[in-house]
Coordinates of C-alpha atoms and ligand atoms in Angstrom, one line a residue:
M1 CA 19.2 11.7 -11.1
I2 CA 15.1 11.6 -11.4
P3 CA 14.4 7.9 -12.3
T4 CA 13.4 7.1 -16.6
Q5 CA 11.4 4.4 -15.2
V6 CA 8.7 3.8 -12.1
T7 CA 7.5 1.2 -10.2
L8 CA 3.6 1.3 -9.3
V9 CA 2.7 -1.5 -6.6
E10 CA -1.8 -1.5 -7.0
V11 CA -3.1 -1.4 -3.4
G12 CA -6.7 -0.2 -4.2
P13 CA -8.0 -3.8 -3.9
R14 CA -7.1 -3.6 -0.4
D15 CA -5.9 -0.3 1.5
G16 CA -8.5 0.7 -0.9
L17 CA -11.6 -1.9 -0.1
Q18 CA -10.6 -2.2 3.6
N19 CA -11.7 0.6 4.2
E20 CA -15.5 0.6 2.3
S21 CA -18.4 1.2 4.8
A22 CA -20.8 -0.7 2.3
P23 CA -19.7 -4.1 1.7
V24 CA -17.9 -4.7 -2.0
A25 CA -19.2 -8.6 -3.6
A26 CA -15.4 -10.8 -4.0
A27 CA -16.7 -11.4 -7.0
Q28 CA -16.2 -7.0 -7.8
K29 CA -12.7 -7.5 -6.4
I30 CA -11.7 -9.6 -8.2
E31 CA -13.1 -8.2 -11.0
L32 CA -11.4 -5.2 -9.6
V33 CA -8.3 -7.3 -10.4
Q34 CA -8.7 -8.0 -14.0
R35 CA -9.2 -4.9 -14.7
L36 CA -5.9 -3.5 -13.3
Q37 CA -4.8 -6.1 -15.0
A38 CA -6.2 -5.0 -17.9
A39 CA -5.3 -1.5 -17.7
G40 CA -1.1 -3.4 -17.1
C41 CA -0.4 -3.0 -13.0
R42 CA 2.2 -5.3 -12.7
E43 CA 2.3 -5.3 -8.9
I44 CA -1.2 -5.6 -7.3
E45 CA -1.6 -5.9 -3.9
V46 CA -5.1 -7.5 -3.5
T47 CA -6.6 -8.9 0.0
S48 CA -5.4 -9.3 3.4
Y49 CA -4.8 -12.0 6.1
V50 CA -5.3 -10.1 9.1
S51 CA -9.1 -10.9 12.1
P52 CA -12.8 -10.6 10.1
R53 CA -13.4 -8.9 13.3
W54 CA -10.6 -6.5 12.9
V55 CA -11.2 -5.3 9.6
P56 CA -14.5 -7.7 8.2
Q57 CA -14.0 -6.3 4.6
M58 CA -11.4 -7.9 4.6
A59 CA -12.9 -11.1 5.4
D60 CA -13.1 -12.8 2.2
N61 CA -9.5 -12.9 1.1
A62 CA -9.6 -16.8 0.5
P63 CA -12.5 -16.5 -2.4
V64 CA -10.3 -13.5 -4.3
M65 CA -7.7 -14.9 -4.0
A66 CA -8.9 -18.4 -5.3
G67 CA -11.1 -16.4 -8.1
I68 CA -8.4 -14.1 -9.4
E69 CA -7.5 -14.8 -13.6
R70 CA -3.6 -15.6 -12.7
R71 CA -1.1 -13.7 -15.9
A72 CA 2.0 -14.2 -16.2
G73 CA 4.4 -11.8 -15.0
V74 CA 2.0 -9.4 -12.4
R75 CA 3.1 -10.4 -9.3
Y76 CA -0.1 -9.9 -6.4
S77 CA 1.2 -10.0 -2.9
V78 CA -0.7 -10.0 0.3
L79 CA -0.9 -8.7 3.7
T80 CA 0.4 -11.1 6.4
P81 CA 0.5 -9.8 10.4
N82 CA 1.1 -13.2 11.7
M83 CA 1.2 -16.7 11.3
Q84 CA -1.7 -17.4 11.4
G85 CA -2.6 -15.2 8.6
L86 CA 0.8 -16.5 6.6
E87 CA -0.8 -20.0 7.1
A88 CA -3.7 -19.0 5.3
A89 CA -2.3 -16.7 3.1
L90 CA 0.0 -19.1 1.5
A91 CA -2.8 -21.5 0.2
G92 CA -4.0 -18.6 -1.4
Q93 CA -0.3 -18.8 -3.5
P94 CA 0.8 -15.0 -3.2
D95 CA 4.0 -13.3 -4.8
E96 CA 4.9 -11.7 -2.2
I97 CA 4.0 -10.4 1.7
V98 CA 3.3 -7.7 3.4
V99 CA 4.5 -7.5 7.7
F100 CA 3.2 -4.0 8.5
G101 CA 4.4 -2.5 11.6
A102 CA 4.9 1.4 11.9
A103 CA 7.5 4.4 13.8
S104 CA 5.1 5.1 16.4
E105 CA 4.5 2.9 19.1
A106 CA 0.6 4.0 20.3
F107 CA 0.3 3.1 16.5
S108 CA 1.5 -0.1 16.3
R109 CA -1.1 -1.2 19.5
R110 CA -4.3 0.6 17.7
N111 CA -3.9 -1.3 14.4
I112 CA -1.8 -4.4 14.7
N113 CA -2.0 -4.6 19.2
C114 CA 1.1 -5.0 19.9
S115 CA 4.4 -3.4 20.7
V116 CA 6.5 -2.8 17.8
A117 CA 9.1 -5.3 19.4
E118 CA 6.4 -7.3 19.9
S119 CA 5.5 -6.6 16.5
I120 CA 8.6 -7.7 15.0
E121 CA 9.2 -10.8 17.1
R122 CA 5.2 -11.5 15.4
F123 CA 6.8 -10.8 12.4
A124 CA 10.6 -12.4 12.3
P125 CA 8.9 -16.6 12.0
V126 CA 7.0 -14.7 9.1
V127 CA 9.6 -14.0 7.3
A128 CA 11.7 -17.0 7.4
A129 CA 8.7 -18.8 6.4
A130 CA 7.9 -16.9 4.0
H131 CA 10.9 -17.2 2.4
A132 CA 11.4 -20.9 2.8
A133 CA 8.4 -21.0 0.4
G134 CA 10.0 -18.7 -1.8
I135 CA 8.2 -15.7 -1.6
K136 CA 9.7 -12.4 -0.9
V137 CA 8.8 -10.2 1.6
R138 CA 7.6 -6.2 2.1
C139 CA 7.2 -4.6 4.9
A140 CA 5.0 -1.4 5.3
I141 CA 6.3 1.5 8.3
S142 CA 3.1 2.9 8.8
C143 CA 3.2 6.5 10.8
A144 CA 6.4 7.5 9.4
L145 CA 6.1 11.7 8.9
G146 CA 3.1 11.7 11.8
C147 CA 0.9 9.4 13.8
P148 CA -2.9 10.1 14.3
Y149 CA -2.1 9.3 18.1
Q150 CA 1.3 10.1 19.2
G151 CA 1.7 13.5 17.4
E152 CA 5.3 14.3 15.6
V153 CA 7.0 11.2 14.2
S154 CA 10.9 11.5 14.3
A155 CA 13.6 9.6 11.4
D156 CA 15.2 8.5 14.0
E157 CA 11.8 6.5 15.2
V158 CA 11.5 5.2 11.3
E159 CA 15.3 4.1 10.8
R160 CA 15.1 2.4 14.7
V161 CA 12.3 0.4 12.8
V162 CA 14.3 -0.1 9.3
V163 CA 17.1 -1.2 11.2
L164 CA 14.5 -3.8 13.0
M165 CA 12.4 -5.1 9.4
K166 CA 16.4 -5.1 8.4
G167 CA 17.5 -7.4 10.8
I168 CA 14.6 -10.1 10.3
G169 CA 15.2 -10.4 7.0
V170 CA 12.3 -8.4 5.0
D171 CA 13.6 -7.9 1.3
H172 CA 11.7 -4.9 0.7
C173 CA 11.6 -1.8 3.3
G174 CA 8.3 0.9 2.0
V175 CA 7.5 3.6 3.7
A176 CA 4.6 4.7 4.5
D177 CA 2.8 8.7 5.5
T178 CA -0.9 6.1 6.8
I179 CA -2.1 9.9 7.2
G180 CA -0.6 12.1 4.7
V181 CA 1.0 14.8 7.2
G182 CA 4.5 13.9 4.7
T183 CA 5.7 17.0 3.8
P184 CA 8.6 16.7 0.8
R185 CA 12.0 17.4 2.6
R186 CA 10.8 15.4 5.2
V187 CA 9.4 13.1 3.0
Q188 CA 13.3 12.8 1.6
A189 CA 14.6 12.7 5.3
A190 CA 13.0 9.8 6.0
L191 CA 13.4 7.9 2.9
E192 CA 17.0 8.5 3.4
R193 CA 17.0 6.5 6.6
A194 CA 15.7 3.8 5.0
L195 CA 18.6 3.7 1.9
R196 CA 21.3 4.1 4.4
H197 CA 20.0 0.1 5.5
F198 CA 18.2 -0.9 1.7
P199 CA 19.6 -0.7 -1.4
L200 CA 17.3 2.1 -3.6
A201 CA 15.4 -0.8 -6.1
E202 CA 13.9 -1.8 -2.8
V203 CA 12.5 0.7 -1.2
S204 CA 9.6 2.4 -1.2
G205 CA 6.7 5.5 -0.9
H206 CA 2.8 4.9 0.2
F207 CA 1.4 8.6 0.0
H208 CA -2.3 9.1 1.4
D209 CA -2.8 12.0 0.3
T210 CA -4.8 13.2 3.0
Y211 CA -3.4 16.7 2.9
G212 CA -2.8 17.0 -0.2
Q213 CA 0.6 16.4 -0.2
A214 CA 0.6 12.8 -1.8
L215 CA 2.1 13.9 -5.7
A216 CA 5.0 16.8 -3.9
N217 CA 6.2 13.3 -1.8
I218 CA 6.0 11.0 -5.0
Y219 CA 8.2 13.7 -7.0
A220 CA 10.6 14.2 -3.7
S221 CA 11.1 10.6 -3.6
L222 CA 11.6 10.8 -7.1
E223 CA 14.2 13.4 -7.1
V224 CA 16.6 11.1 -4.1
G225 CA 16.4 8.1 -6.7
V226 CA 12.9 6.1 -5.4
A227 CA 11.1 4.8 -7.9
T228 CA 9.0 2.2 -6.6
F229 CA 5.3 3.3 -4.8
D230 CA 1.9 2.6 -3.8
T231 CA -0.8 4.2 -5.6
S232 CA -4.4 3.7 -5.2
I233 CA -7.1 3.4 -8.2
A234 CA -9.3 6.4 -7.9
G235 CA -8.1 7.5 -4.8
L236 CA -9.2 4.7 -3.0
G237 CA -7.8 4.0 0.8
G238 CA -7.4 4.1 4.2
C239 CA -6.4 2.8 7.1
P240 CA -9.7 1.8 9.5
Y241 CA -7.4 2.3 13.0
A242 CA -6.1 5.6 12.0
K243 CA -10.0 7.6 12.1
G244 CA -9.9 11.1 9.5
A245 CA -6.4 9.4 7.0
T246 CA -8.0 9.5 2.6
G247 CA -7.2 8.0 0.8
N248 CA -3.6 6.5 -1.5
V249 CA -3.0 9.0 -3.6
A250 CA -4.5 7.5 -6.4
T251 CA -3.2 5.7 -10.0
E252 CA -4.0 7.9 -12.5
D253 CA -2.8 10.9 -11.1
V254 CA 0.3 9.3 -10.6
V255 CA 1.0 8.3 -14.4
F256 CA -0.4 11.0 -15.6
M257 CA 2.7 13.3 -13.4
L258 CA 4.7 10.7 -14.7
D259 CA 3.9 10.1 -18.4
G260 CA 3.7 14.2 -18.7
M261 CA 7.8 13.6 -17.9
G262 CA 7.8 10.8 -20.1
I263 CA 8.8 8.7 -17.0
A264 CA 7.8 4.8 -18.3
T265 CA 5.3 2.8 -15.9
G266 CA 4.2 0.8 -18.3
L267 CA 0.3 1.6 -17.4
D268 CA -2.1 2.7 -19.4
L269 CA -4.3 6.3 -18.6
D270 CA -7.3 5.7 -20.1
A271 CA -7.5 1.6 -19.3
L272 CA -7.1 3.2 -15.2
V273 CA -10.4 6.0 -15.7
D274 CA -12.4 3.6 -16.6
A275 CA -11.3 1.0 -13.4
G276 CA -11.5 4.6 -11.6
A277 CA -15.3 5.0 -12.8
W278 CA -16.1 1.9 -12.2
I279 CA -15.2 1.3 -8.8
S280 CA -16.4 4.5 -8.0
G281 CA -19.6 3.5 -9.1
I282 CA -19.8 0.4 -7.9
L283 CA -19.1 2.6 -4.4
G284 CA -22.0 5.5 -5.7
R285 CA -19.9 7.7 -5.5
P286 CA -17.6 9.3 -8.2
P287 CA -13.4 8.4 -8.5
V288 CA -11.7 11.1 -5.1
S289 CA -8.4 11.3 -7.8
R290 CA -8.0 14.9 -9.6
V291 CA -7.2 12.7 -13.4
G292 CA -9.8 10.6 -13.7
R293 CA -12.7 13.2 -12.8
A294 CA -10.7 16.1 -15.9
L295 CA -10.5 12.6 -18.0
L296 CA -14.1 11.5 -17.4
S297 CA -15.2 15.5 -17.8
R298 CA -14.0 15.9 -21.3
R299 CA -15.1 12.4 -22.5
A300 CA -18.7 13.7 -21.4
A301 CA -17.7 16.8 -23.6
A302 CA -16.2 15.3 -26.4
S303 CA -19.6 13.0 -26.7
Ligands
LIG1 P1 -5.5 -10.5 18.3 O1 -6.2 -10.2 18.8 O2 -4.1 -9.2 19.7 O3 -4.5 -11.3 17.6 O4 -4.9 -9.2 16.7 P2 -5.1 -12.8 18.5 O5 -3.5 -13.4 18.2 O6 -4.8 -12.5 20.1 O7 -6.0 -13.4 18.8 C1 -7.0 -13.1 18.4 C2 -8.5 -13.4 17.2 O8 -7.9 -12.7 16.6 C3 -7.7 -15.4 17.6 O9 -10.0 -15.1 17.2 C4 -8.0 -15.3 16.6 O10 -7.9 -16.4 15.7 C5 -7.8 -14.1 15.8 P3 -11.2 -16.3 18.2 O11 -10.6 -16.8 19.0 O12 -11.2 -14.9 19.0 O13 -11.8 -16.2 18.2 N1 -7.1 -13.7 14.1 C6 -6.8 -13.4 12.6 N2 -7.7 -14.1 12.8 C7 -7.6 -14.2 11.0 N3 -6.7 -14.0 10.6 C8 -5.4 -13.1 11.2 C9 -5.6 -13.7 13.0 N4 -4.3 -13.8 13.6 C10 -5.2 -13.1 14.3 N5 -3.5 -13.1 10.8 C11 -4.8 -8.6 14.8 C12 -3.7 -9.2 16.1 C13 -2.6 -8.2 14.0 C14 -4.7 -10.3 14.5 C15 -5.2 -7.7 14.7 O14 -5.0 -6.8 15.5 C16 -5.5 -7.8 13.4 O15 -6.1 -8.3 12.6 N6 -4.9 -6.3 12.5 C17 -5.2 -5.7 10.8 C18 -5.3 -4.1 11.3 C19 -5.3 -4.2 9.7 O16 -5.1 -4.7 9.0 N7 -5.0 -2.7 9.2 C20 -5.2 -2.7 7.9 C21 -3.8 -2.5 7.6 S1 -3.0 -2.0 7.6 C22 -2.8 -0.3 7.2 O17 -3.6 -0.2 6.1 C23 -1.6 0.4 6.5 C24 -0.7 0.3 5.6 O18 -1.2 0.5 4.6 C25 0.5 1.7 5.4 C26 -0.2 2.7 5.9 O19 -1.1 3.6 5.1 O20 0.2 3.3 6.8 C27 -0.1 -0.7 5.2
LIG2 MG1 -2.4 2.8 3.4

């Protein structure tokens, strides 16, 4: 049952850098994308077209999208919460867009300033316009394993939003543990609700590692056949509207685990460690990735 090949969607440039208090220049974001694709990343979430008042870190979306050097075979995605975001995003020619809703009403209000039902009403024309432009649409369902405001979130609440996303024509369903509280069996239960409505190839996991459960949750996802995960270089990330949530699971850590299991990702671990060390240096701290730190220490000891 365990997949032999896994696709990792690199979300560091977006989920990672949206949460940094220190400004990161557009040129550095562009270089990060360059380093990630050189390390073999074939799916990169580059930026988001959200209100610059809400997330000033992503206000440079247009120059970043215009500045990246497009590589054949690499898919570049961006977040678009509404038609205004989609219209701005189209100029940057993304391969995929992401609409982001939530399994909890409280988080929907805090993150995108509307109820779940209103969010679906806003997303419907975004999905239709993206499809008309030949662009694939992924959704993220935040707080699928728990909400910083509401607390517990049930699998029924997840499935309700899965069905709504399917109803407006979303192509791919991402199940997101925004605050990293999910544990393996609960993650499987949430994914199984998505798998009732979307094919295996169109369901993915997005696990923040706040409670150190993300690798176990990825393993549990593999057990139910899910083979696509969002990961973030150096373990960068968080959501400005989910206080206390730390980064996504580190790409380096996931690749180390999958390499060890003989599961192909097409990614070059050494080059990822370099990219993680580079962006962490820009941010003035060591990588959060345990594998990144271990391999950097081993290199230092060997030299
Ligand atoms: P709103 O205030 O309700 O929007 O915000 P509005 O339509 O009333 O417009 C108010 C102002 O925002 C206007 O500007 C609009 O032009 C502007 P003003 O006239 O006041 O100067 N505006 C925009 N500007 C740029 N791009 C846009 C846009 N839309 C309106 N697209 C809105 C609603 C959704 C815009 C706001 O709540 C927002 O930007 N939220 C984004 C929050 C966010 O980015 N969170 C992080 C990403 S999600 C995440 O990290 C979770 C994920 O990783 C999965 C997981 O881990 O759970 C994906
Ligand atoms: Mg996230």
